[in-house]
Short mmCIF file of C-alpha atoms in Angstrom, two decimals:
data_model
loop_
_atom_site.label_atom_id
_atom_site.label_comp_id
_atom_site.label_asym_id
_atom_site.label_seq_id
_atom_site.Cartn_x
_atom_site.Cartn_y
_atom_site.Cartn_z
CA UNK H 188 10.20 -4.20 -45.34
CA UNK H 189 8.70 -7.66 -44.83
CA UNK H 190 9.78 -9.28 -41.60
CA UNK H 191 10.96 -5.95 -40.14
CA UNK H 192 10.27 -5.94 -36.42
CA UNK H 193 9.62 -2.56 -34.82
CA UNK H 194 11.75 -2.04 -31.72
CA UNK H 195 9.42 -0.78 -29.01
CA UNK H 196 10.56 2.19 -26.97
CA UNK H 197 8.85 3.23 -23.75
CA UNK H 198 9.35 6.89 -22.87
CA UNK H 199 9.07 7.57 -19.15
CA UNK H 200 8.53 11.17 -18.09
CA UNK H 201 8.67 12.31 -14.49
CA UNK H 202 6.38 15.26 -13.83
CA UNK H 203 7.75 18.79 -13.52
CA UNK H 204 8.79 20.46 -10.29
CA UNK H 205 6.27 21.10 -7.52
CA UNK H 206 6.79 23.11 -4.36
CA UNK H 207 7.14 19.86 -2.39
CA UNK H 208 9.56 18.20 -4.83
CA UNK H 209 11.71 21.37 -4.72
CA UNK H 210 11.73 21.12 -0.89
CA UNK H 211 12.45 17.38 -0.87
CA UNK H 212 9.11 16.47 0.73
CA UNK H 213 7.59 13.06 -0.05
CA UNK H 214 4.59 13.77 -2.26
CA UNK H 215 2.47 10.68 -2.75
CA UNK H 216 -1.28 11.13 -3.13
CA UNK H 217 -1.35 14.83 -2.15
CA UNK H 218 -2.19 16.64 -5.38
CA UNK H 219 0.35 19.48 -5.49
CA UNK H 220 0.39 21.65 -8.66
CA UNK H 221 3.47 22.33 -10.76
CA UNK H 222 5.53 25.43 -10.03
CA UNK H 223 6.16 27.96 -12.80
CA UNK H 224 9.56 26.31 -13.37
CA UNK H 225 7.82 22.91 -13.45
CA UNK H 226 5.47 24.14 -16.18
CA UNK H 227 8.34 25.64 -18.21
CA UNK H 228 10.39 22.43 -18.15
CA UNK H 229 7.32 20.35 -19.02
CA UNK H 230 6.79 22.56 -22.11
CA UNK H 231 10.41 21.94 -23.14
CA UNK H 232 9.64 18.22 -23.39
CA UNK H 233 7.11 18.83 -26.17
CA UNK H 234 9.48 19.23 -29.17
CA UNK H 235 11.38 16.05 -28.21
CA UNK H 236 8.30 13.92 -27.58
CA UNK H 237 6.30 15.29 -30.53
CA UNK H 238 8.91 13.83 -32.92
CA UNK H 239 7.88 10.34 -31.79
CA UNK H 240 4.80 8.36 -32.70
CA UNK H 241 3.06 6.76 -29.72
CA UNK H 242 0.50 3.98 -29.91
CA UNK H 243 -0.44 4.63 -26.29
CA UNK H 244 0.12 7.46 -23.79
CA UNK H 245 -0.51 6.65 -20.14
CA UNK H 246 -0.64 9.18 -17.31
CA UNK H 247 -1.01 9.09 -13.54
CA UNK H 248 -4.41 10.42 -12.45
CA UNK H 249 -2.67 13.04 -10.25
CA UNK H 250 -2.70 16.65 -11.45
CA UNK H 251 1.06 17.23 -11.55
CA UNK H 252 1.53 14.31 -13.97
CA UNK H 253 -1.56 15.19 -16.04
CA UNK H 254 -0.42 18.82 -16.36
CA UNK H 255 3.11 17.78 -17.39
CA UNK H 256 1.57 15.41 -19.94
CA UNK H 257 -0.72 18.12 -21.39
CA UNK H 258 2.08 20.74 -21.51
CA UNK H 259 4.23 18.20 -23.37
CA UNK H 260 1.47 18.00 -25.99
CA UNK H 261 -0.48 14.88 -24.99
CA UNK H 262 -3.94 16.00 -23.90
CA UNK H 263 -5.40 12.68 -25.08
CA UNK H 264 -3.51 10.47 -22.61
CA UNK H 265 -5.24 7.59 -20.79
CA UNK H 266 -5.21 7.84 -16.98
CA UNK H 267 -3.99 4.65 -15.30
CA UNK H 268 -4.62 4.03 -11.59
CA UNK H 269 -1.49 1.87 -11.44
CA UNK H 270 0.63 4.98 -12.08
CA UNK H 271 -0.24 6.78 -8.84
CA UNK H 272 2.87 7.69 -6.85
CA UNK H 273 3.84 5.48 -3.91
CA UNK H 274 1.39 5.87 -1.02
CA UNK H 275 3.66 7.24 1.72
CA UNK H 276 1.06 6.84 4.48
CA UNK H 277 2.19 8.64 7.64
CA UNK H 278 5.38 9.79 5.85
CA UNK H 279 3.39 11.92 3.37
CA UNK H 280 4.77 15.47 3.21
CA UNK H 281 7.85 14.65 5.28
CA UNK H 282 11.45 15.11 4.15
CA UNK H 283 13.92 12.18 4.28
CA UNK H 284 15.63 13.89 7.25
CA UNK H 285 12.33 14.06 9.19
CA UNK H 286 11.63 10.40 8.45
CA UNK H 287 15.14 9.29 9.46
CA UNK H 288 14.74 11.12 12.78
CA UNK H 289 11.90 8.62 13.43
CA UNK H 290 13.45 5.59 11.70
CA UNK H 291 17.22 6.03 11.20
CA UNK H 292 17.73 3.02 8.89
CA UNK H 293 14.59 3.59 6.80
CA UNK H 294 14.78 3.00 3.05
CA UNK H 295 11.56 3.47 1.08
CA UNK H 296 12.33 0.84 -1.56
CA UNK H 297 13.03 -1.81 1.09
CA UNK H 298 10.72 -0.81 3.95
CA UNK H 299 7.71 0.93 2.42
CA UNK H 300 5.71 3.28 4.61
CA UNK H 301 3.63 2.86 7.78
CA UNK H 302 -0.01 3.31 6.84
CA UNK H 303 1.01 3.40 3.17
CA UNK H 304 2.22 0.93 0.56
CA UNK H 305 4.80 -1.83 0.80
CA UNK H 306 7.44 -2.35 -1.91
CA UNK H 307 5.54 -5.51 -2.95
CA UNK H 308 2.31 -3.57 -3.51
CA UNK H 309 4.06 -0.94 -5.64
CA UNK H 310 5.86 -3.69 -7.55
CA UNK H 311 2.53 -5.36 -8.37
CA UNK H 312 1.13 -2.09 -9.74
CA UNK H 313 4.25 -1.49 -11.82
CA UNK H 314 4.20 -5.04 -13.18
CA UNK H 315 0.62 -4.45 -14.38
CA UNK H 316 1.79 -1.32 -16.23
CA UNK H 317 4.69 -3.24 -17.80
CA UNK H 318 2.35 -6.03 -18.96
CA UNK H 319 0.00 -3.45 -20.52
CA UNK H 320 2.90 -1.65 -22.25
CA UNK H 321 4.50 -4.82 -23.60
CA UNK H 322 1.16 -5.81 -25.17
CA UNK H 323 1.26 -2.68 -27.37
CA UNK H 324 2.95 -3.12 -30.78
CA UNK H 325 4.67 0.25 -30.80
CA UNK H 326 6.02 3.09 -28.73
CA UNK H 327 4.40 4.09 -25.45
CA UNK H 328 4.78 7.22 -23.30
CA UNK H 329 4.23 7.11 -19.54
CA UNK H 330 3.87 10.29 -17.44
CA UNK H 331 4.16 9.60 -13.73
CA UNK H 332 6.19 10.10 -10.54
CA UNK H 333 9.76 9.73 -9.28
CA UNK H 334 9.64 6.72 -6.98
CA UNK H 335 7.05 4.86 -9.06
CA UNK H 336 9.11 5.32 -12.26
CA UNK H 337 12.31 4.21 -10.49
CA UNK H 338 10.55 0.95 -9.61
CA UNK H 339 9.32 0.68 -13.21
CA UNK H 340 12.89 1.04 -14.52
CA UNK H 341 14.13 -1.66 -12.16
CA UNK H 342 11.26 -4.05 -12.92
CA UNK H 343 11.60 -3.48 -16.71
CA UNK H 344 15.07 -5.04 -16.58
CA UNK H 345 14.06 -7.81 -14.17
CA UNK H 346 15.41 -6.37 -10.93
CA UNK H 347 13.52 -6.58 -7.62
CA UNK H 348 11.71 -3.47 -6.35
CA UNK H 349 14.40 -2.44 -3.78
CA UNK H 350 16.89 -1.95 -6.64
CA UNK H 351 14.80 1.05 -7.73
CA UNK H 352 16.71 2.95 -5.04
CA UNK H 353 19.76 2.88 -7.36
CA UNK H 354 18.01 4.83 -10.16
CA UNK H 355 18.17 8.56 -9.50
CA UNK H 356 15.33 10.44 -11.20
CA UNK H 357 14.94 14.23 -11.18
CA UNK H 358 11.81 16.21 -12.05
CA UNK H 359 10.91 16.81 -15.71
CA UNK H 360 13.38 14.21 -16.95
CA UNK H 361 13.08 11.70 -19.75
CA UNK H 362 13.98 8.00 -19.71
CA UNK H 363 13.71 5.48 -22.52
CA UNK H 364 13.24 1.75 -21.99
CA UNK H 365 13.71 -0.67 -24.86
CA UNK H 366 15.60 -3.91 -25.41
CA UNK H 367 19.02 -5.01 -26.58
CA UNK H 368 18.89 -8.12 -28.77
CA UNK H 369 15.63 -9.17 -27.14
CA UNK H 370 16.76 -8.48 -23.56
CA UNK H 371 14.89 -5.65 -21.77
CA UNK H 372 17.30 -2.71 -21.41
CA UNK H 373 17.52 0.91 -20.32
CA UNK H 374 18.40 3.09 -23.30
CA UNK H 375 18.35 6.53 -21.55
CA UNK H 376 17.90 7.50 -17.93
CA UNK H 377 17.32 10.78 -16.03
CA UNK H 378 17.92 12.89 -19.14
CA UNK H 379 17.35 16.52 -18.16
CA UNK H 380 15.92 18.57 -21.01
CA UNK H 381 16.69 22.03 -19.57
CA UNK H 382 20.36 21.60 -18.63
#
């Protein structure tokens, strides 16, 4: 129809389970493969995502996101350096309990990581992804990581980076960002495919 405006939807997919995500260890730049369960849940995303038409599919360069993306049926995705998970610096591989033993009041989204990235740095990367996505006249899929995607959800609706702490995001889940009467909105969040 003339004058019909396509409502853009941005599908965010957190990678499937890894050994470290199952154990609650912070996995930033360490390239941990998916577990068997992680691969199975990634495959379950395929029938849902294949029903959509995407003008662009972006993926983190890390293996766990690339494998999830391929298992979901998108082997042609474009790697984007801005989609790397948060650089946890000296907290890499540690559980929240281990980190809080060192810094009892620590909150990633507010404090960042020693030797790693600050919330501002992650916010700048996410804002570049959002600008790229909003320039596309159609649906986009983004395969990436838990903390990075939580920041993306917060920034999509205009919230500061620390508010990403309020968006729980499990492995192999689907989120959809869109707008409501022209205002950026969250349409779906943390939708588990296998439950």
